[in-house]
């Protein structure tokens, strides 16, 4: 009889210890999931680009930097009086771009260089005014009479210099698979915004090769992506039977979508009037190539590519109607990010359980 309590203790303790361990493990998993939720929520609110932006002002106004109050867009008179050109930092077919100064702040002044392309310039200005958001470079002022646009300055420049920027010692810590994937998410977010913009479905036509695409976007100092050049942004309106054509010349190469290429073979000379129009799914075709550039060749990027394989294969469907929408691509990218961050945060948890 005296041995019975001793026997009970030996029977009970081995069962109690695993139960406590399991309870502690489950608590740890729940805590990690809560932290992961907060972490991802922070990402989606900052890097993932929610629609609302507390730094945006009412239409016709702007603010940037540490300034709290909104100011009206600068007029012709204000630009001529208060903006000082410092140096030319770029020139394209439509405009020349100057690094400039306004009230001791660096800004960008763009001016038309070819009078034959003034309609493109004014279209870009119209788009810039109408599409102000987290996805578009901030407009500070303009002068239609002098074909001048003033925008916010971003010292890291266009996305063409991304890899060079990530090799600068200051930014080497940003050169990770998850930061690069966030940039790809930003890019797809811009495409999604253009496809469902306040003006309707807009197509990013200045995108005939990778280098041209990258030149249309800016990299901000806190590593976001902004669209900068909106000169070639035609509107698709299916209900009205309105499709688009990106320019009046023949497009070639695997980068542009199949429907953008001349469909009648080498034996038939290209004629713009015979070229069939197309819709916004041309932008979807290009997403895998642009994202491949974003992902680069850092540790973990091949795992990301593996998880994105199916959605990228869908983007490359020959039939535009079979390609996913930009929203579907964006949803998949975000799911992959969540999955991979969870796996990185809790390695081996499944085996432990």
Short mmCIF file of C-alpha atoms in Angstrom, two decimals:
data_model
loop_
_atom_site.label_atom_id
_atom_site.label_comp_id
_atom_site.label_asym_id
_atom_site.label_seq_id
_atom_site.Cartn_x
_atom_site.Cartn_y
_atom_site.Cartn_z
CA UNK A 1 0.00 0.00 0.00
CA UNK A 2 2.83 2.38 0.73
CA UNK A 3 4.30 1.86 -2.75
CA UNK A 4 1.15 2.95 -4.52
CA UNK A 5 1.77 6.70 -4.35
CA UNK A 6 5.28 6.14 -5.61
CA UNK A 7 3.92 4.10 -8.54
CA UNK A 8 1.38 6.82 -9.38
CA UNK A 9 4.06 9.51 -9.47
CA UNK A 10 6.19 7.46 -11.87
CA UNK A 11 3.18 6.87 -14.11
CA UNK A 12 2.04 10.53 -14.09
CA UNK A 13 5.20 12.58 -14.51
CA UNK A 14 6.31 11.21 -17.90
CA UNK A 15 2.87 12.10 -19.28
CA UNK A 16 2.77 15.52 -17.68
CA UNK A 17 6.09 16.74 -19.05
CA UNK A 18 5.24 16.19 -22.76
CA UNK A 19 1.87 17.87 -22.19
CA UNK A 20 3.57 20.96 -20.75
CA UNK A 21 6.11 20.97 -23.58
CA UNK A 22 3.38 20.74 -26.19
CA UNK A 23 1.44 23.55 -24.53
CA UNK A 24 4.54 25.74 -24.49
CA UNK A 25 5.26 24.93 -28.13
CA UNK A 26 1.72 25.78 -29.19
CA UNK A 27 1.90 29.04 -27.25
CA UNK A 28 5.17 29.86 -28.98
CA UNK A 29 3.63 29.11 -32.39
CA UNK A 30 0.62 31.33 -31.61
CA UNK A 31 2.94 34.11 -30.49
CA UNK A 32 5.05 33.81 -33.63
CA UNK A 33 1.90 33.86 -35.78
CA UNK A 34 0.72 37.01 -34.01
CA UNK A 35 4.09 38.67 -34.52
CA UNK A 36 4.10 37.54 -38.15
CA UNK A 37 0.64 39.02 -38.67
CA UNK A 38 1.77 42.37 -37.26
CA UNK A 39 4.95 42.18 -39.36
CA UNK A 40 3.11 41.49 -42.60
CA UNK A 41 0.44 44.06 -41.82
CA UNK A 42 3.19 46.64 -41.41
CA UNK A 43 4.65 45.57 -44.76
CA UNK A 44 1.34 45.80 -46.60
CA UNK A 45 0.66 49.21 -45.12
CA UNK A 46 4.09 50.55 -46.01
CA UNK A 47 5.76 48.53 -48.75
CA UNK A 48 2.60 46.88 -50.03
CA UNK A 49 1.06 50.26 -50.81
CA UNK A 50 -2.45 50.60 -49.47
CA UNK A 51 -4.70 52.90 -51.47
CA UNK A 52 -5.00 55.68 -48.89
CA UNK A 53 -1.97 57.84 -48.22
CA UNK A 54 -2.01 60.35 -45.35
CA UNK A 55 0.69 62.38 -47.12
CA UNK A 56 -1.60 63.09 -50.10
CA UNK A 57 -3.36 66.43 -50.36
CA UNK A 58 -6.62 67.52 -52.01
CA UNK A 59 -6.55 67.76 -55.80
CA UNK A 60 -4.37 70.63 -56.96
CA UNK A 61 -2.16 70.61 -53.85
CA UNK A 62 0.99 68.88 -52.62
CA UNK A 63 3.28 68.45 -49.64
CA UNK A 64 6.49 66.53 -49.12
CA UNK A 65 9.32 66.11 -46.68
CA UNK A 66 8.65 67.29 -43.12
CA UNK A 67 6.14 69.95 -44.23
CA UNK A 68 2.71 69.41 -42.62
CA UNK A 69 0.56 71.79 -44.66
CA UNK A 70 -0.51 71.34 -48.27
CA UNK A 71 0.48 73.95 -50.87
CA UNK A 72 -1.17 74.65 -54.24
CA UNK A 73 0.61 73.31 -57.30
CA UNK A 74 3.16 75.88 -58.43
CA UNK A 75 2.00 78.10 -61.30
CA UNK A 76 3.99 79.32 -64.32
CA UNK A 77 4.88 82.50 -62.44
CA UNK A 78 6.00 80.64 -59.32
CA UNK A 79 8.09 78.13 -61.30
CA UNK A 80 9.81 80.90 -63.25
CA UNK A 81 10.46 82.93 -60.11
CA UNK A 82 11.27 80.29 -57.50
CA UNK A 83 12.76 77.27 -59.31
CA UNK A 84 16.44 77.24 -60.23
CA UNK A 85 17.91 74.69 -62.64
CA UNK A 86 21.07 72.96 -61.44
CA UNK A 87 21.96 70.46 -64.16
CA UNK A 88 20.50 68.26 -66.89
CA UNK A 89 20.12 64.68 -65.63
CA UNK A 90 18.34 63.06 -68.55
CA UNK A 91 16.77 63.48 -71.96
CA UNK A 92 14.26 61.36 -73.86
CA UNK A 93 12.30 61.65 -77.07
CA UNK A 94 9.70 63.92 -75.48
CA UNK A 95 11.39 65.93 -72.72
CA UNK A 96 14.61 67.00 -71.06
CA UNK A 97 14.94 66.57 -67.30
CA UNK A 98 16.77 68.96 -64.97
CA UNK A 99 17.75 68.53 -61.36
CA UNK A 100 16.56 71.80 -59.88
CA UNK A 101 16.08 73.61 -56.58
CA UNK A 102 12.98 75.12 -55.00
CA UNK A 103 13.13 76.69 -51.54
CA UNK A 104 16.37 74.81 -50.79
CA UNK A 105 14.77 71.49 -51.76
CA UNK A 106 15.84 69.34 -54.70
CA UNK A 107 13.10 68.97 -57.32
CA UNK A 108 12.86 67.79 -60.94
CA UNK A 109 11.95 70.12 -63.80
CA UNK A 110 10.89 68.48 -67.08
CA UNK A 111 10.62 70.49 -70.30
CA UNK A 112 9.40 69.57 -73.77
CA UNK A 113 12.23 69.17 -76.29
CA UNK A 114 10.34 68.23 -79.46
CA UNK A 115 7.39 70.44 -80.41
CA UNK A 116 6.02 67.64 -82.63
CA UNK A 117 5.44 65.59 -79.47
CA UNK A 118 3.64 68.25 -77.45
CA UNK A 119 0.44 66.17 -77.43
CA UNK A 120 2.34 63.32 -75.75
CA UNK A 121 3.77 65.78 -73.23
CA UNK A 122 0.36 67.24 -72.40
CA UNK A 123 -1.16 63.76 -72.17
CA UNK A 124 1.54 62.83 -69.64
CA UNK A 125 0.73 65.95 -67.63
CA UNK A 126 -2.99 65.15 -67.72
CA UNK A 127 -2.31 61.63 -66.44
CA UNK A 128 0.06 62.92 -63.76
CA UNK A 129 -2.59 65.33 -62.45
CA UNK A 130 -5.42 62.79 -62.51
CA UNK A 131 -3.53 59.81 -61.05
CA UNK A 132 -1.82 61.34 -58.01
CA UNK A 133 -1.55 58.52 -55.47
CA UNK A 134 0.97 56.36 -53.61
CA UNK A 135 1.89 54.79 -56.93
CA UNK A 136 2.72 57.93 -58.91
CA UNK A 137 5.53 60.47 -58.55
CA UNK A 138 4.34 63.59 -56.73
CA UNK A 139 3.40 66.57 -58.89
CA UNK A 140 4.55 69.93 -57.50
CA UNK A 141 3.51 72.26 -60.31
CA UNK A 142 3.30 72.77 -64.06
CA UNK A 143 3.10 75.38 -66.80
CA UNK A 144 1.22 74.30 -69.90
CA UNK A 145 2.16 77.45 -71.84
CA UNK A 146 5.86 76.68 -71.42
CA UNK A 147 5.46 72.88 -71.49
CA UNK A 148 7.05 72.50 -68.06
CA UNK A 149 6.35 69.99 -65.26
CA UNK A 150 7.77 70.09 -61.72
CA UNK A 151 7.90 66.85 -59.70
CA UNK A 152 9.48 65.48 -56.53
CA UNK A 153 13.14 64.44 -56.70
CA UNK A 154 14.23 60.89 -55.84
CA UNK A 155 18.02 60.63 -55.61
CA UNK A 156 18.19 56.88 -56.31
CA UNK A 157 16.84 57.52 -59.80
CA UNK A 158 15.11 55.03 -62.07
CA UNK A 159 14.89 51.28 -61.57
CA UNK A 160 17.57 50.79 -64.20
CA UNK A 161 20.12 51.46 -61.47
CA UNK A 162 18.62 49.07 -58.90
CA UNK A 163 21.43 46.50 -58.91
CA UNK A 164 24.10 49.19 -58.74
CA UNK A 165 22.27 50.83 -55.82
CA UNK A 166 22.07 47.51 -53.93
CA UNK A 167 25.84 47.13 -54.19
CA UNK A 168 26.47 50.45 -52.45
CA UNK A 169 27.58 49.67 -48.85
CA UNK A 170 24.75 51.79 -47.43
CA UNK A 171 22.12 49.65 -49.15
CA UNK A 172 23.69 46.18 -49.10
CA UNK A 173 21.39 45.21 -46.24
CA UNK A 174 18.45 45.72 -48.62
CA UNK A 175 19.82 43.16 -51.08
CA UNK A 176 17.68 40.24 -49.88
CA UNK A 177 15.10 38.03 -51.56
CA UNK A 178 12.27 39.41 -49.44
CA UNK A 179 13.12 43.08 -50.08
CA UNK A 180 13.44 42.36 -53.79
CA UNK A 181 10.09 40.54 -53.76
CA UNK A 182 8.54 43.57 -52.08
CA UNK A 183 9.79 45.74 -54.96
CA UNK A 184 8.15 43.32 -57.40
CA UNK A 185 4.94 43.59 -55.36
CA UNK A 186 5.20 47.38 -55.60
CA UNK A 187 5.61 47.14 -59.39
CA UNK A 188 2.58 44.85 -59.79
CA UNK A 189 0.64 47.18 -57.47
CA UNK A 190 1.32 50.03 -59.89
CA UNK A 191 0.08 47.93 -62.83
CA UNK A 192 -3.03 46.96 -60.84
CA UNK A 193 -3.65 50.64 -60.04
CA UNK A 194 -3.34 51.65 -63.71
CA UNK A 195 -5.69 48.85 -64.78
CA UNK A 196 -8.32 50.03 -62.29
CA UNK A 197 -7.53 53.74 -62.20
CA UNK A 198 -10.03 56.57 -61.63
CA UNK A 199 -9.89 57.19 -65.38
CA UNK A 200 -10.53 53.57 -66.35
CA UNK A 201 -8.26 50.80 -67.62
CA UNK A 202 -4.92 52.29 -68.68
CA UNK A 203 -2.16 50.45 -70.56
CA UNK A 204 1.54 51.13 -69.92
CA UNK A 205 2.61 51.47 -73.53
CA UNK A 206 6.18 52.75 -73.02
CA UNK A 207 7.31 49.19 -72.33
CA UNK A 208 8.73 47.60 -75.47
CA UNK A 209 11.83 46.23 -73.72
CA UNK A 210 13.03 45.71 -70.16
CA UNK A 211 15.32 48.74 -70.12
CA UNK A 212 12.46 50.97 -71.32
CA UNK A 213 10.13 49.62 -68.62
CA UNK A 214 12.67 50.21 -65.86
CA UNK A 215 13.26 53.77 -67.05
CA UNK A 216 9.57 54.59 -66.45
CA UNK A 217 9.77 53.89 -62.71
CA UNK A 218 11.62 55.49 -59.80
CA UNK A 219 13.19 53.91 -56.73
CA UNK A 220 12.48 55.96 -53.62
CA UNK A 221 14.93 56.34 -50.74
CA UNK A 222 12.79 54.07 -48.56
CA UNK A 223 12.71 51.45 -51.34
CA UNK A 224 9.29 51.88 -52.91
CA UNK A 225 8.49 51.89 -56.62
CA UNK A 226 6.76 54.87 -58.25
CA UNK A 227 5.69 55.26 -61.84
CA UNK A 228 7.26 58.42 -63.23
CA UNK A 229 6.56 58.63 -66.96
CA UNK A 230 2.91 58.63 -68.06
CA UNK A 231 3.26 60.03 -71.58
CA UNK A 232 2.08 56.80 -73.26
CA UNK A 233 -0.94 55.64 -71.28
CA UNK A 234 -3.92 54.93 -73.58
CA UNK A 235 -7.35 53.93 -72.30
CA UNK A 236 -9.08 50.59 -72.87
CA UNK A 237 -12.88 50.66 -72.86
CA UNK A 238 -14.29 47.25 -73.72
CA UNK A 239 -17.92 48.29 -73.38
CA UNK A 240 -17.35 50.95 -76.03
CA UNK A 241 -15.21 48.59 -78.14
CA UNK A 242 -12.10 50.71 -77.60
CA UNK A 243 -8.78 48.86 -77.58
CA UNK A 244 -5.27 50.29 -77.97
CA UNK A 245 -2.11 50.13 -80.03
CA UNK A 246 1.23 51.12 -78.53
CA UNK A 247 2.57 53.42 -81.23
CA UNK A 248 2.41 53.21 -84.98
CA UNK A 249 5.55 51.19 -85.66
CA UNK A 250 6.12 47.45 -85.78
CA UNK A 251 7.09 45.91 -82.43
CA UNK A 252 9.43 42.92 -82.31
CA UNK A 253 10.98 40.62 -79.76
CA UNK A 254 9.87 38.19 -77.06
CA UNK A 255 9.47 40.92 -74.44
CA UNK A 256 6.37 42.42 -76.05
CA UNK A 257 3.20 40.35 -75.94
CA UNK A 258 2.33 38.11 -78.95
CA UNK A 259 -0.70 40.27 -79.81
CA UNK A 260 1.62 43.31 -80.10
CA UNK A 261 3.61 41.67 -82.90
CA UNK A 262 2.76 41.81 -86.59
CA UNK A 263 0.47 38.79 -87.16
CA UNK A 264 0.76 38.41 -90.92
CA UNK A 265 4.30 37.11 -91.33
CA UNK A 266 7.50 38.41 -92.88
CA UNK A 267 6.09 38.29 -96.42
CA UNK A 268 3.51 40.97 -95.67
CA UNK A 269 4.95 44.48 -95.08
CA UNK A 270 3.86 46.12 -91.83
CA UNK A 271 0.96 48.55 -92.11
CA UNK A 272 -0.33 50.31 -89.02
CA UNK A 273 -3.91 50.34 -90.33
CA UNK A 274 -3.88 46.53 -90.58
CA UNK A 275 -2.40 45.97 -87.14
CA UNK A 276 -5.07 44.65 -84.73
CA UNK A 277 -5.50 46.54 -81.45
CA UNK A 278 -5.21 44.88 -78.02
CA UNK A 279 -5.94 45.44 -74.33
CA UNK A 280 -4.20 45.76 -70.94
CA UNK A 281 -3.19 42.08 -70.86
CA UNK A 282 -0.02 43.14 -72.69
CA UNK A 283 1.15 44.49 -69.33
CA UNK A 284 0.50 41.10 -67.70
CA UNK A 285 2.69 39.31 -70.28
CA UNK A 286 5.67 41.45 -69.22
CA UNK A 287 5.34 40.97 -65.45
CA UNK A 288 7.47 37.78 -65.21
CA UNK A 289 10.39 39.38 -67.05
CA UNK A 290 10.29 42.53 -64.92
CA UNK A 291 9.93 40.50 -61.71
CA UNK A 292 12.86 38.30 -62.73
CA UNK A 293 14.97 41.45 -62.86
CA UNK A 294 13.73 42.51 -59.43
CA UNK A 295 14.51 39.13 -57.85
CA UNK A 296 18.09 39.13 -59.11
CA UNK A 297 20.43 36.36 -58.00
CA UNK A 298 20.58 36.67 -54.24
CA UNK A 299 20.20 33.82 -51.78
CA UNK A 300 16.60 32.65 -51.74
CA UNK A 301 15.55 34.27 -55.03
CA UNK A 302 15.35 30.91 -56.83
CA UNK A 303 12.96 29.63 -54.15
CA UNK A 304 10.77 32.70 -54.78
CA UNK A 305 10.84 32.00 -58.52
CA UNK A 306 9.78 28.42 -57.87
CA UNK A 307 6.76 29.59 -55.87
CA UNK A 308 5.86 32.10 -58.61
CA UNK A 309 6.27 29.59 -61.45
CA UNK A 310 2.56 28.84 -61.96
CA UNK A 311 1.37 32.45 -61.92
CA UNK A 312 4.19 33.48 -64.25
CA UNK A 313 3.31 30.64 -66.62
CA UNK A 314 -0.26 31.94 -66.64
CA UNK A 315 1.01 35.45 -67.42
CA UNK A 316 2.73 34.03 -70.51
CA UNK A 317 -0.40 32.43 -72.00
CA UNK A 318 -0.54 33.21 -75.71
CA UNK A 319 -4.25 34.01 -75.51
CA UNK A 320 -4.59 37.31 -73.60
CA UNK A 321 -7.99 36.27 -72.24
CA UNK A 322 -6.37 33.33 -70.43
CA UNK A 323 -3.88 35.52 -68.55
CA UNK A 324 -4.66 36.53 -64.97
CA UNK A 325 -5.60 40.06 -63.99
CA UNK A 326 -3.08 42.30 -62.26
CA UNK A 327 -5.10 41.86 -59.05
CA UNK A 328 -4.75 38.08 -59.28
CA UNK A 329 -1.00 38.37 -59.81
CA UNK A 330 -0.73 40.76 -56.88
CA UNK A 331 -2.73 38.43 -54.61
CA UNK A 332 -0.43 35.53 -55.52
CA UNK A 333 2.72 37.57 -54.89
CA UNK A 334 1.44 38.55 -51.45
CA UNK A 335 0.52 34.96 -50.59
CA UNK A 336 4.00 33.79 -51.58
CA UNK A 337 5.59 36.52 -49.46
CA UNK A 338 3.44 35.52 -46.46
CA UNK A 339 4.26 31.83 -46.92
CA UNK A 340 8.00 32.34 -47.26
CA UNK A 341 8.25 34.76 -44.34
CA UNK A 342 6.28 32.33 -42.17
CA UNK A 343 8.62 29.49 -43.15
CA UNK A 344 11.64 31.67 -42.43
CA UNK A 345 10.23 32.76 -39.07
CA UNK A 346 9.23 29.27 -37.90
CA UNK A 347 11.59 26.71 -39.49
CA UNK A 348 10.95 23.14 -38.40
CA UNK A 349 7.74 23.94 -36.50
CA UNK A 350 5.73 21.38 -38.45
CA UNK A 351 8.24 18.63 -37.65
CA UNK A 352 8.25 19.61 -33.96
CA UNK A 353 4.50 19.26 -33.79
#
